[in-house]
Amino acid sequence: MVIDRLGQGSHRFSELRRDIEGITGRMLTVTLRGLERDGLVSRTIHPMIPPRVDYELTPMGRTLLQTIEQLIDWADSHVAAIHAAQASYDAKHRPEDASPVDPEISACEEAERAVRGGYSSPAG
């Protein structure tokens, strides 16, 4: 979703967070850093008060746009089946029945719950 949004032009962090439903600030930060590290996104800091930071796709990042659009189209056409599979999975794997498989994932999930005041949605 980040690559798709940046394919429309330069965006600030707050614009991306607002436009991408369900993404947390932490996940967006981690995603942008990873994409920047991989050479797909560039980050520009404008010297003003407060500082303004813009993100945009690099030429290499732009080469992913057609593939990303195909993936988004696929997801849009399968959204009902995806939601049904998630509901089925969630019914079988209640959070209280689940044991942490990956300590890093568990720590992230715990931090998310703390930020949301203990609320945990069925989708995670």
C-alpha positions as CSV (number, residue, x, y, z in Angstrom):
1,M,0.0,0.0,0.0
2,V,2.9,2.4,0.7
3,I,4.4,1.8,-2.7
4,D,1.0,2.3,-4.3
5,R,0.4,5.6,-2.5
6,L,3.9,6.9,-3.2
7,G,3.3,6.0,-6.9
8,Q,0.8,8.9,-6.9
9,G,3.6,11.3,-5.9
10,S,5.5,12.6,-2.8
11,H,3.7,12.2,0.5
12,R,4.4,13.2,4.1
13,F,4.3,10.6,6.9
14,S,1.0,11.9,8.3
15,E,-0.6,11.7,4.8
16,L,0.5,8.1,4.3
17,R,-0.8,7.1,7.8
18,R,-4.1,8.8,7.2
19,D,-4.5,7.2,3.7
20,I,-3.6,3.6,4.6
21,E,-6.4,2.2,6.7
22,G,-5.3,0.2,9.8
23,I,-1.6,1.0,9.7
24,T,0.0,2.0,12.9
25,G,2.7,4.7,13.1
26,R,5.2,2.1,14.2
27,M,4.5,-0.2,11.2
28,L,4.6,2.7,8.8
29,T,7.9,3.8,10.2
30,V,9.4,0.3,9.9
31,T,8.0,-0.1,6.4
32,L,9.4,3.3,5.2
33,R,12.8,2.6,6.7
34,G,12.9,-0.8,5.0
35,L,11.9,0.5,1.7
36,E,14.4,3.4,2.0
37,R,17.1,0.9,2.9
38,D,16.2,-1.3,-0.1
39,G,16.5,1.8,-2.4
40,L,12.8,1.9,-3.3
41,V,11.9,5.1,-1.4
42,S,13.8,8.3,-0.9
43,R,13.3,10.5,2.2
44,T,13.8,14.3,1.9
45,I,14.1,16.5,5.0
46,H,13.2,20.2,4.4
47,P,14.9,22.5,6.8
48,M,12.0,24.4,8.4
49,I,10.3,24.6,11.7
50,P,8.8,22.1,12.3
51,P,10.9,20.0,9.9
52,R,9.1,18.7,6.9
53,V,9.9,15.2,5.7
54,D,8.7,13.9,2.3
55,Y,8.8,10.4,1.0
56,E,8.8,9.4,-2.7
57,L,9.6,6.4,-4.9
58,T,13.0,6.2,-6.4
59,P,13.3,5.2,-10.1
60,M,13.8,1.6,-9.0
61,G,10.8,1.8,-6.7
62,R,8.7,3.0,-9.7
63,T,9.5,-0.3,-11.5
64,L,7.2,-2.0,-8.9
65,L,4.1,0.0,-9.6
66,Q,2.6,-2.3,-12.3
67,T,3.2,-5.4,-10.1
68,I,1.8,-3.7,-7.0
69,E,-1.3,-2.6,-8.9
70,Q,-1.9,-6.2,-10.0
71,L,-1.6,-7.4,-6.4
72,I,-4.1,-4.8,-5.2
73,D,-6.5,-5.7,-8.0
74,W,-6.2,-9.3,-7.0
75,A,-6.8,-8.5,-3.3
76,D,-9.8,-6.3,-4.1
77,S,-11.4,-9.1,-6.2
78,H,-10.8,-11.7,-3.4
79,V,-11.7,-9.6,-0.4
80,A,-14.8,-11.6,0.5
81,A,-12.9,-14.9,0.4
82,I,-10.1,-13.4,2.5
83,H,-12.5,-12.1,5.1
84,A,-14.2,-15.5,5.3
85,A,-10.8,-17.3,5.7
86,Q,-9.8,-14.8,8.4
87,A,-13.1,-15.4,10.3
88,S,-12.7,-19.2,10.0
89,Y,-9.1,-19.0,11.2
90,D,-10.0,-16.6,14.1
91,A,-12.8,-18.9,15.2
92,K,-10.3,-21.8,15.5
93,H,-7.5,-19.9,17.0
94,R,-8.8,-17.7,19.8
95,P,-6.1,-15.4,21.3
96,E,-6.4,-17.1,24.7
97,D,-5.7,-20.5,23.1
98,A,-2.7,-19.3,21.1
99,S,0.8,-19.7,22.3
100,P,3.4,-17.2,21.1
101,V,5.4,-18.7,18.2
102,D,7.7,-15.8,17.7
103,P,8.8,-13.6,20.7
104,E,9.3,-10.6,18.5
105,I,5.8,-10.8,17.1
106,S,4.4,-11.3,20.5
107,A,6.2,-8.2,21.8
108,C,4.8,-6.1,18.9
109,E,1.3,-7.4,19.5
110,E,1.6,-6.6,23.2
111,A,2.9,-3.1,22.5
112,E,-0.1,-2.6,20.1
113,R,-2.5,-3.7,22.8
114,A,-1.0,-1.3,25.3
115,V,-1.3,1.6,22.9
116,R,-4.9,0.7,22.3
117,G,-5.6,0.4,26.0
118,G,-5.9,-3.4,25.9
119,Y,-8.2,-3.6,22.9
120,S,-7.4,-6.4,20.4
121,S,-9.3,-6.7,17.2
122,P,-10.0,-10.2,15.8
123,A,-7.8,-9.5,12.8
124,G,-4.9,-8.7,15.0
